[in-house]
């Protein structure tokens, strides 16, 4: 069964969002090159509050989640992102997917003009 993690966090007002996006882009490259069990890595910025971000990751199974959690890539990502986010707002629930349709989802490159 697939496993999904939904990260919900806010950047600190003085946090470096571009550094966070660069860390995310590096993590996505790791997923693409080293972890074929990642079905989806979706990074979102709220239109209402540019400090509010989400990351939704769908994995083939819980074992893939465990592998990634113990990787040097996650260690590096956390070291780059976490100094810039407000930890009191950070939640990361593990969820079951009960309905999905990925038809038409296309890769989106990171862009500096996307909040």
Short mmCIF file of C-alpha atoms in Angstrom, two decimals:
data_model
loop_
_atom_site.label_atom_id
_atom_site.label_comp_id
_atom_site.label_asym_id
_atom_site.label_seq_id
_atom_site.Cartn_x
_atom_site.Cartn_y
_atom_site.Cartn_z
CA UNK A 1 0.00 0.00 0.00
CA UNK A 2 1.25 3.47 -0.80
CA UNK A 3 2.27 5.80 1.99
CA UNK A 4 1.90 9.57 1.81
CA UNK A 5 3.51 12.24 3.96
CA UNK A 6 2.07 15.74 3.97
CA UNK A 7 4.50 18.32 5.36
CA UNK A 8 2.90 21.61 6.41
CA UNK A 9 5.20 24.42 7.53
CA UNK A 10 5.76 28.16 7.61
CA UNK A 11 9.00 29.92 6.88
CA UNK A 12 10.16 32.36 9.53
CA UNK A 13 9.59 35.98 8.44
CA UNK A 14 13.36 36.34 8.12
CA UNK A 15 13.83 32.82 6.70
CA UNK A 16 15.42 32.34 3.31
CA UNK A 17 12.67 30.86 1.13
CA UNK A 18 14.98 30.62 -1.89
CA UNK A 19 17.41 28.49 0.15
CA UNK A 20 14.49 26.26 1.12
CA UNK A 21 13.47 25.91 -2.52
CA UNK A 22 17.05 25.10 -3.52
CA UNK A 23 17.20 22.42 -0.81
CA UNK A 24 13.89 21.02 -2.08
CA UNK A 25 15.15 20.93 -5.67
CA UNK A 26 18.23 19.01 -4.57
CA UNK A 27 16.05 16.53 -2.67
CA UNK A 28 13.82 16.02 -5.71
CA UNK A 29 16.91 15.22 -7.80
CA UNK A 30 17.87 12.62 -5.20
CA UNK A 31 14.36 11.13 -5.40
CA UNK A 32 14.51 11.01 -9.22
CA UNK A 33 17.98 9.47 -9.35
CA UNK A 34 18.07 7.21 -6.29
CA UNK A 35 14.55 6.42 -5.07
CA UNK A 36 12.24 5.12 -7.79
CA UNK A 37 9.73 4.28 -5.04
CA UNK A 38 8.79 8.00 -4.82
CA UNK A 39 5.67 8.31 -6.95
CA UNK A 40 5.09 12.02 -6.36
CA UNK A 41 6.95 14.92 -4.78
CA UNK A 42 4.69 17.98 -4.87
CA UNK A 43 5.86 21.29 -3.38
CA UNK A 44 3.28 24.02 -2.81
CA UNK A 45 3.30 27.65 -1.65
CA UNK A 46 0.12 29.22 -0.33
CA UNK A 47 -1.27 32.03 -2.46
CA UNK A 48 -2.64 33.69 0.68
CA UNK A 49 0.56 33.58 2.75
CA UNK A 50 3.91 33.26 0.96
CA UNK A 51 5.50 31.91 4.15
CA UNK A 52 3.14 28.90 4.22
CA UNK A 53 4.38 25.87 2.30
CA UNK A 54 3.45 22.22 1.85
CA UNK A 55 5.26 19.15 0.58
CA UNK A 56 3.26 16.08 -0.40
CA UNK A 57 5.22 12.92 -1.08
CA UNK A 58 3.71 9.61 -2.21
CA UNK A 59 5.85 6.51 -1.71
CA UNK A 60 5.32 2.95 -2.95
CA UNK A 61 5.45 1.66 0.61
CA UNK A 62 6.54 2.36 4.19
CA UNK A 63 9.94 0.76 3.56
CA UNK A 64 10.75 3.48 1.04
CA UNK A 65 9.86 6.12 3.65
CA UNK A 66 12.18 4.46 6.17
CA UNK A 67 15.00 4.31 3.60
CA UNK A 68 14.68 8.00 2.81
CA UNK A 69 14.38 9.06 6.46
CA UNK A 70 17.75 7.44 7.13
CA UNK A 71 19.48 8.86 4.05
CA UNK A 72 22.22 11.45 3.90
CA UNK A 73 20.03 13.32 1.39
CA UNK A 74 17.37 13.94 4.07
CA UNK A 75 20.05 14.88 6.58
CA UNK A 76 21.38 17.48 4.15
CA UNK A 77 17.88 18.72 3.28
CA UNK A 78 16.94 19.16 6.94
CA UNK A 79 20.20 21.00 7.64
CA UNK A 80 19.42 23.45 4.83
CA UNK A 81 15.66 23.92 5.36
CA UNK A 82 15.06 23.72 9.09
CA UNK A 83 16.99 26.87 10.08
CA UNK A 84 14.51 28.83 7.94
CA UNK A 85 11.19 27.41 9.17
CA UNK A 86 9.11 28.02 12.27
CA UNK A 87 9.13 24.64 14.02
CA UNK A 88 6.00 25.42 16.04
CA UNK A 89 4.06 25.32 12.76
CA UNK A 90 5.66 22.16 11.32
CA UNK A 91 3.47 19.07 11.07
CA UNK A 92 4.21 15.94 9.06
CA UNK A 93 1.42 13.37 9.21
CA UNK A 94 1.66 10.02 7.45
CA UNK A 95 -1.51 9.43 5.45
CA UNK A 96 -3.15 6.67 3.43
CA UNK A 97 -4.21 7.50 -0.11
CA UNK A 98 -7.84 6.55 -0.65
CA UNK A 99 -8.34 8.19 -4.07
CA UNK A 100 -5.88 9.50 -6.64
CA UNK A 101 -5.84 10.63 -10.25
CA UNK A 102 -2.58 11.96 -11.61
CA UNK A 103 -3.79 12.40 -15.18
CA UNK A 104 -2.35 15.58 -16.60
CA UNK A 105 0.11 16.38 -13.81
CA UNK A 106 3.24 17.67 -15.45
CA UNK A 107 6.67 18.33 -13.90
CA UNK A 108 7.14 21.92 -12.76
CA UNK A 109 10.61 23.42 -12.51
CA UNK A 110 11.49 25.57 -9.54
CA UNK A 111 11.09 29.27 -10.32
CA UNK A 112 12.12 32.36 -8.40
CA UNK A 113 8.88 34.15 -9.22
CA UNK A 114 6.63 31.57 -7.51
CA UNK A 115 6.16 33.09 -4.01
#
